[in-house]
Structure formats: C-alpha cells, structure tokens
CSV table of C-alpha atoms and ligand atoms in Angstrom, one decimal:
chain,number,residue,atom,x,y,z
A,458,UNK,CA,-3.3,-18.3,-38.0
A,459,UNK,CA,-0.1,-16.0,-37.1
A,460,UNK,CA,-0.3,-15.5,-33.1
A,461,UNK,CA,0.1,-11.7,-32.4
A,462,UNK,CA,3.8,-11.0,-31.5
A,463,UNK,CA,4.0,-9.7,-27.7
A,464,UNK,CA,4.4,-6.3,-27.6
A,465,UNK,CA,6.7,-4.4,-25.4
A,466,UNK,CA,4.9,-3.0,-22.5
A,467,UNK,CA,5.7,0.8,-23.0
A,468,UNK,CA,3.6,1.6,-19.7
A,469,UNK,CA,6.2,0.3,-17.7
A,470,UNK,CA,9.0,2.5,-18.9
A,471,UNK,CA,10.8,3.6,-15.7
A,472,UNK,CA,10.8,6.6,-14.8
A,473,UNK,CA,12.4,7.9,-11.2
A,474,UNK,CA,11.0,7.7,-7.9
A,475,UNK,CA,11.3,11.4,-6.2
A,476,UNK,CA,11.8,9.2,-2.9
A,477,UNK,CA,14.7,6.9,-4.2
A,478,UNK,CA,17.3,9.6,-3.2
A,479,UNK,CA,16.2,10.6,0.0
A,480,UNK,CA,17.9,9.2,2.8
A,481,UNK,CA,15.7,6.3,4.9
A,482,UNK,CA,15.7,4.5,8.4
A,483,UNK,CA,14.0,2.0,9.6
A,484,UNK,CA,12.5,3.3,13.1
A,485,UNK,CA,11.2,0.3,14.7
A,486,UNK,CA,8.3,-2.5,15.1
A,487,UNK,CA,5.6,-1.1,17.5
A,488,UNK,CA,2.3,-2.8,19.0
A,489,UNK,CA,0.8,0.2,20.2
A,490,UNK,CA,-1.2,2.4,17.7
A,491,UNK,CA,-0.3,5.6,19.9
A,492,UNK,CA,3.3,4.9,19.7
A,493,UNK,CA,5.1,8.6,20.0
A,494,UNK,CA,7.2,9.0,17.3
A,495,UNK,CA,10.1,11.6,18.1
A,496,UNK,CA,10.6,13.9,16.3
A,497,UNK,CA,6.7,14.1,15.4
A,498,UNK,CA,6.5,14.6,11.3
A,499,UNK,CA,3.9,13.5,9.0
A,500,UNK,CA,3.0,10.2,8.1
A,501,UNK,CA,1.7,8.5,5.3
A,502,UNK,CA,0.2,5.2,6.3
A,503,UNK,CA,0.0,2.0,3.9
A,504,UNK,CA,-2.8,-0.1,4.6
A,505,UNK,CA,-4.3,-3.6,2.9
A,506,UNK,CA,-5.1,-7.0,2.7
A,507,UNK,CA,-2.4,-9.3,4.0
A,508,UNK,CA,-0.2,-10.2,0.4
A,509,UNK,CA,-1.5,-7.3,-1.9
A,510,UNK,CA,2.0,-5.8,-1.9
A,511,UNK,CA,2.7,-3.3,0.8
A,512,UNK,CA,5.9,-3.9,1.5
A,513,UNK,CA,7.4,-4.4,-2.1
A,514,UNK,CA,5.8,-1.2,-2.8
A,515,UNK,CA,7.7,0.7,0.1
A,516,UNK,CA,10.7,-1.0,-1.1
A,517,UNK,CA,10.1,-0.3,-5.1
A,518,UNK,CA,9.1,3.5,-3.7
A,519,UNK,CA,12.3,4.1,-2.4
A,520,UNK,CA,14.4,1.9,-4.3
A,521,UNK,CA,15.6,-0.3,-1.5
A,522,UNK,CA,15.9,-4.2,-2.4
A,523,UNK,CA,15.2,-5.1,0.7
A,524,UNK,CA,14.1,-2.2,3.3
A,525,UNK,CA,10.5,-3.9,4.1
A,526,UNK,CA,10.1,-7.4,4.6
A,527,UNK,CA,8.4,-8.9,1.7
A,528,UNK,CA,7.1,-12.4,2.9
A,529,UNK,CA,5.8,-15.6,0.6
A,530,UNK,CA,3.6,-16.7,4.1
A,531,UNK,CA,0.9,-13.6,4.5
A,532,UNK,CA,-0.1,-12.7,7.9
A,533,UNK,CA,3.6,-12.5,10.0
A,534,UNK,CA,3.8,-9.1,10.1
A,535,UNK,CA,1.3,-7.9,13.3
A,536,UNK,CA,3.5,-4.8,14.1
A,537,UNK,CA,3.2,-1.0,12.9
A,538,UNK,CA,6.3,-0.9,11.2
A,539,UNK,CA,8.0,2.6,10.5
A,540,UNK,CA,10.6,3.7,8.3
A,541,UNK,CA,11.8,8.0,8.3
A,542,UNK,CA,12.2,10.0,5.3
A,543,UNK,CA,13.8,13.7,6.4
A,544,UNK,CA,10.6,15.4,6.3
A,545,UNK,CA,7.9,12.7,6.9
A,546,UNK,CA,7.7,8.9,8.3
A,547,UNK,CA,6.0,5.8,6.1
A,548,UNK,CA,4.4,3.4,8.2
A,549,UNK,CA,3.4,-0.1,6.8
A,550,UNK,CA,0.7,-1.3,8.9
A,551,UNK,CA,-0.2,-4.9,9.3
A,552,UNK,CA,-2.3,-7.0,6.1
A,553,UNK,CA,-5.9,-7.5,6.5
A,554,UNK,CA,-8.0,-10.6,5.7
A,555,UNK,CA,-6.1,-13.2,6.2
A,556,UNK,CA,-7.9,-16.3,6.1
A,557,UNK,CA,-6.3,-18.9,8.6
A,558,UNK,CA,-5.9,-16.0,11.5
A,559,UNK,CA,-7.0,-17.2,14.6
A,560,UNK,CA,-10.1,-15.2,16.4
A,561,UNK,CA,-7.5,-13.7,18.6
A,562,UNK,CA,-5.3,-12.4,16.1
A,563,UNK,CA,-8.4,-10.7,14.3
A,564,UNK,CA,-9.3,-9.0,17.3
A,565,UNK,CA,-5.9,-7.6,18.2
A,566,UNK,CA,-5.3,-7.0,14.4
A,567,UNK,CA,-8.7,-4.4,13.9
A,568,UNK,CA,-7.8,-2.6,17.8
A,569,UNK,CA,-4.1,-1.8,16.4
A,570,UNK,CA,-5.1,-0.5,13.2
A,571,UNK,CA,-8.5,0.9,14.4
A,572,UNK,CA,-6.8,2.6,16.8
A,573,UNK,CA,-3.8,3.8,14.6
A,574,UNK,CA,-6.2,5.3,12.0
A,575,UNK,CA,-9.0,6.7,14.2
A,576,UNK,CA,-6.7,8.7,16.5
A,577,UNK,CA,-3.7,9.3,14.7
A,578,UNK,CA,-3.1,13.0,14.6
A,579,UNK,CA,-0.1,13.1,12.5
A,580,UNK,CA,-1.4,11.0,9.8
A,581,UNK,CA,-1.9,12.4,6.8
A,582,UNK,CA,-2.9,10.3,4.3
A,583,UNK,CA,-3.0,6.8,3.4
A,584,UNK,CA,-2.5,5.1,1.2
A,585,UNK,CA,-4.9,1.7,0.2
A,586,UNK,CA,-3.1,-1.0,-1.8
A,587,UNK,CA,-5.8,-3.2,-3.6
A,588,UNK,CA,-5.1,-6.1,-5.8
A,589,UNK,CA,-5.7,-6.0,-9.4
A,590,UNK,CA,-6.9,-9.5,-9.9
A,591,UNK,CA,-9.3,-9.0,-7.1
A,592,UNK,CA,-13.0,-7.4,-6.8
A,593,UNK,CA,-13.4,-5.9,-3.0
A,594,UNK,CA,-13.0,-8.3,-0.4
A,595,UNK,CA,-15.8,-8.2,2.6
A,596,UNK,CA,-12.3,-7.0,4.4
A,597,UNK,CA,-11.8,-4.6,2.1
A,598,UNK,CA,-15.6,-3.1,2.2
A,599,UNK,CA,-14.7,-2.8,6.3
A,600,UNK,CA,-11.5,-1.1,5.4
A,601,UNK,CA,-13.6,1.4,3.0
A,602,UNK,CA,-16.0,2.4,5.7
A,603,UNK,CA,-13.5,2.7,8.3
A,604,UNK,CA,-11.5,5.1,6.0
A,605,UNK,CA,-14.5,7.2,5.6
A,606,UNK,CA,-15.3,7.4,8.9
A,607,UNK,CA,-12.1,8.4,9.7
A,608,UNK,CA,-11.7,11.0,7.2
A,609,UNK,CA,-8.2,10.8,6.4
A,610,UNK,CA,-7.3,11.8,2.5
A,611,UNK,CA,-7.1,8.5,0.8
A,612,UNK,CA,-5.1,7.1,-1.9
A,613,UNK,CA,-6.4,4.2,-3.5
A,614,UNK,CA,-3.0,1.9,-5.1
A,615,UNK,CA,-4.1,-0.8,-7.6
A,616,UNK,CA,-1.5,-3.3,-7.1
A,617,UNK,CA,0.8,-6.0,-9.6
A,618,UNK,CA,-0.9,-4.7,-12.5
A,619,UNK,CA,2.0,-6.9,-14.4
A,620,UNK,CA,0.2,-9.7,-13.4
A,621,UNK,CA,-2.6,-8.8,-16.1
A,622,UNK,CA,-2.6,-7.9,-19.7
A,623,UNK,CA,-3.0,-4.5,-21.2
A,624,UNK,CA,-6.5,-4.6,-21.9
A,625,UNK,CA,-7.5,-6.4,-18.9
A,626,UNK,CA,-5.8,-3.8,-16.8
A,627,UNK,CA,-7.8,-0.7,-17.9
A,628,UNK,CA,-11.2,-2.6,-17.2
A,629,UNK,CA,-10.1,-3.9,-13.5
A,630,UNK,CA,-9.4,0.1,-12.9
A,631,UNK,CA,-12.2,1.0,-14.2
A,632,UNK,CA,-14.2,-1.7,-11.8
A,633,UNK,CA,-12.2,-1.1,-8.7
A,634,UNK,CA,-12.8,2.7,-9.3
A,635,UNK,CA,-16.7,2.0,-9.7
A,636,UNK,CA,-17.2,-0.4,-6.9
A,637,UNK,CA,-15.2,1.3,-4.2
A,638,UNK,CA,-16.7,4.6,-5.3
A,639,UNK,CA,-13.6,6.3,-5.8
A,640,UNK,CA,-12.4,9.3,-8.2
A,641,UNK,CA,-10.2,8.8,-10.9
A,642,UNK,CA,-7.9,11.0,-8.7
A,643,UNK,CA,-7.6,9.1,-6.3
A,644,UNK,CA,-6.7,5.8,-7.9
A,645,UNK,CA,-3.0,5.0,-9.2
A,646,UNK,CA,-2.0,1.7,-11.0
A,647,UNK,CA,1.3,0.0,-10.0
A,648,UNK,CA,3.4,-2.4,-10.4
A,649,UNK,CA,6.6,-2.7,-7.9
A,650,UNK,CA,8.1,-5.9,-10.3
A,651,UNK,CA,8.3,-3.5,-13.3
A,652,UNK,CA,8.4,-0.2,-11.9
A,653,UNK,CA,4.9,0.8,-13.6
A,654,UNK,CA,3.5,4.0,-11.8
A,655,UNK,CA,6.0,4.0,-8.8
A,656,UNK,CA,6.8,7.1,-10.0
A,657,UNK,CA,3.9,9.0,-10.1
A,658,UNK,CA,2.5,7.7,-7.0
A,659,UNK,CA,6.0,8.6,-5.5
A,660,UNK,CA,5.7,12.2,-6.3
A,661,UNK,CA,2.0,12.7,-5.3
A,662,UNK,CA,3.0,10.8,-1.7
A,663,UNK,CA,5.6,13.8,-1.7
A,664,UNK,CA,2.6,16.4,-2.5
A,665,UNK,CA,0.6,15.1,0.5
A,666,UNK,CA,3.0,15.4,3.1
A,667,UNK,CA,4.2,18.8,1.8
A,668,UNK,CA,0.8,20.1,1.5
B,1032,LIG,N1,4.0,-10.0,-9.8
B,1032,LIG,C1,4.1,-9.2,-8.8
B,1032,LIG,N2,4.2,-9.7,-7.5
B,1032,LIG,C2,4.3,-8.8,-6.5
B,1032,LIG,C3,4.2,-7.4,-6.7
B,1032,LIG,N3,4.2,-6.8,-5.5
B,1032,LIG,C4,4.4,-7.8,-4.6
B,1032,LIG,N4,4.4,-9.0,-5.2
B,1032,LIG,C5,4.5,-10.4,-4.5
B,1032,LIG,O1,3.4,-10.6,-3.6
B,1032,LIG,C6,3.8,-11.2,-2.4
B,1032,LIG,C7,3.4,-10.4,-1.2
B,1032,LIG,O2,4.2,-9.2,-1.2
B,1032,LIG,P1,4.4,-8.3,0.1
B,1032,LIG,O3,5.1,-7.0,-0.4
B,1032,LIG,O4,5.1,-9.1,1.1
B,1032,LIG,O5,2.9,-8.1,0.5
B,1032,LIG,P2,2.4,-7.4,1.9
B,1032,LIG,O6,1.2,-6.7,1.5
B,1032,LIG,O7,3.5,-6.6,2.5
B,1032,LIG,O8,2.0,-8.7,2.8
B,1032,LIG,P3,1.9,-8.8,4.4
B,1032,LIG,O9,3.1,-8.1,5.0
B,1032,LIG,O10,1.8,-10.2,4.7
B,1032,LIG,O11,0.6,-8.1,4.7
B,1032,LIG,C8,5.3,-11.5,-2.6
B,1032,LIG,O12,5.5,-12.8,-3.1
B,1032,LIG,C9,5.7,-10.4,-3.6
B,1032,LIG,O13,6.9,-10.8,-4.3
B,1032,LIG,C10,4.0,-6.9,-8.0
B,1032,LIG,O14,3.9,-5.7,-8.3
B,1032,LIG,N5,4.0,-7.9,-9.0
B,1033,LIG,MG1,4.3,-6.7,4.4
C-alpha cells in the first residue's frame, strides 16, 4: 500500500512576532523574589516545569538566538532571570519538577517562586508553559493551585507542539484544556523550533501589559 506523502505543515507558517522589533536587555540574575526593579513596569512572568521550553520560547518571542539560556541539563537555572522590553520586563523564573533536586534545592526553589508570585505587585500575568507530550505533572497540579490562589491572569502555553503530529496535537489541547480546567482562551499552542503560534501569543503578551 502507497504510504501517505507528508504534508507540509501549513500551521507553522511564520508569521511576525510584535516583540521581535522592540529593543531588549538582559537585567540581571536575582535570588530574591522581592527584588526592586528600577524603573518599576509591568511584568509578565514565565513559569513551568524544568525543560518544557521557557527559555527557547523567550528567545523565539523576541527573535533573539541566544538571549535566554537554553540548557540540555534541566534544573541549572535557580535565579529569577529578567530581561526589559521599553514598556514592560519578562521574567523567566526557575523550572519546576525536577526529579534529581536535592530536598534543599526544592525548598529554596517553591520560597523564590512562591514568594515571587504571591506578592508580586507588578506582575501582571503569567504565563504557564506545559508540554505537549505530557498529561499534568503532580508539580504541575501545585503550580495550578498556586496560580489560583494567587489570582494573577493566566496564560496557559502548550509547548513543542512540532514534536507531535497534526492530529495528535488537537486532542492533547483538547486534554490539557480539560484537565487543567482551562478556557479555550486561555490556552495557546507553540512551537519555538518552527515558529508555530509565537506570534499570536506574542501579540496577546503585548495586550496584557498594555491593558
Ligand atoms: N522540538 C522542540 N524542542 C524544544 C522546543 N522548545 C525547547 N526545546 C528543547 O527543549 C530543551 C529545554 O529547553 P529550554 O528552553 O532550556 O527549557 P527551560 O524550560 O528553559 O528549562 P529550565 O531552564 O531548565 O527550566 C532544549 O533542548 C530545547 O532545545 C520546541 O518548541 N520544540
Ligand atoms: Mg530555562
């Protein structure tokens, strides 16, 4: 029997980032969730397990190779790292759930990001990067309640959707969307190796700082 020819993936057509243009620093490494940023601006807060893609996606979001660190060994970054757009700052917060941290490290992890998204007055919205293969981790289900609790507008990023087939793709969504409760809204599909969605999540990122 023939095999199907592979279609191309017409999903992934590129279009821009609204964020590639904009001019971008890196501010700094911090370990302390009340860190003062100067000048105070919103901030948009990325948060996940350790490897789902955080940093690529900071880096496909503003078109920079090599802004963020993107690392093959998950669990090095511990530090609230902060990069400034003109009118808002993108903080990539340390990875979740990674399985050969020592007790020590797990404690110190949850304080800084506890403590970053429980008082954080200038945070306006984060963003929650979950993989695609992946149904909700137990870290993941502590990450959803701490979100609610903390009542921050949350957008849900499904992550490396290139890893996955067409077909499969729409179901995990659909899952995800389900088991974590979300809206449709609220959940954006992406892929920061072919550019799928970056887009689209770039420009409603822009909505929620302006807003
Ligand atoms: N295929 C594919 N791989 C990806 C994608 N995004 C990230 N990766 C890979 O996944 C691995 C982890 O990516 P990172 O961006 O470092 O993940 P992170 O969430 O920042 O990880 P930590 O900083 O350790 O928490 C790297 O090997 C990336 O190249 C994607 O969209 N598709
Ligand atoms: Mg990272």
């Amino acid at each position: 029997m023939p095999r199907p020819r592979p279609q191309p993936d017409h999903s992934a057509t590129p279009r821009v980032s609204p964020l590639r243009n904009l001019p971008v620093e890196f501010v700094g490494s911090f370990p302390d969730p009340a860190v003062l940023l100067d000048p105070a601006l919103p901030e948009l807060a990325f948060v996940g397990r350790s490897n789902v893609g955080k940093s690529s996606l900071i880096n496909a979001l503003l078109a920079r190779r090599r802004l963020a660190r993107v690392s093959g060994t998950p669990g090095k970054t511990t530090l609230i790292n902060v990069y400034r757009l003109p009118s808002f700052y993108l903080v990539d917060l340390p990875g979740y759930g990674w399985a050969r941290a020592s007790k020590k490290a797990r404690a110190s992890y949850r304080s800084l990001v506890r403590g970053y998204l429980q008082n954080r007055t200038t945070l306006h919205g984060v963003v929650w990067l979950l993989d695609i293969r992946h149904p909700p981790s137990v870290d993941d289900r502590e990450m959803q309640d701490l979100l609610a609790e903390a009542g921050h507008a949350v957008l849900a990023v499904i992550t490396k959707a290139d890893k996955l087939g067409l077909g499969a793709r729409g179901e995990r969504v659909r899952a995800l969307t389900e088991a974590l409760e979300l809206n449709d809204d609220q959940v954006q599909l992406v892929s920061s190796t072919t550019g799928l969605g970056i887009a689209d999540l770039g420009t409603s990122l822009l909505a929620a700082v302006d807003g």
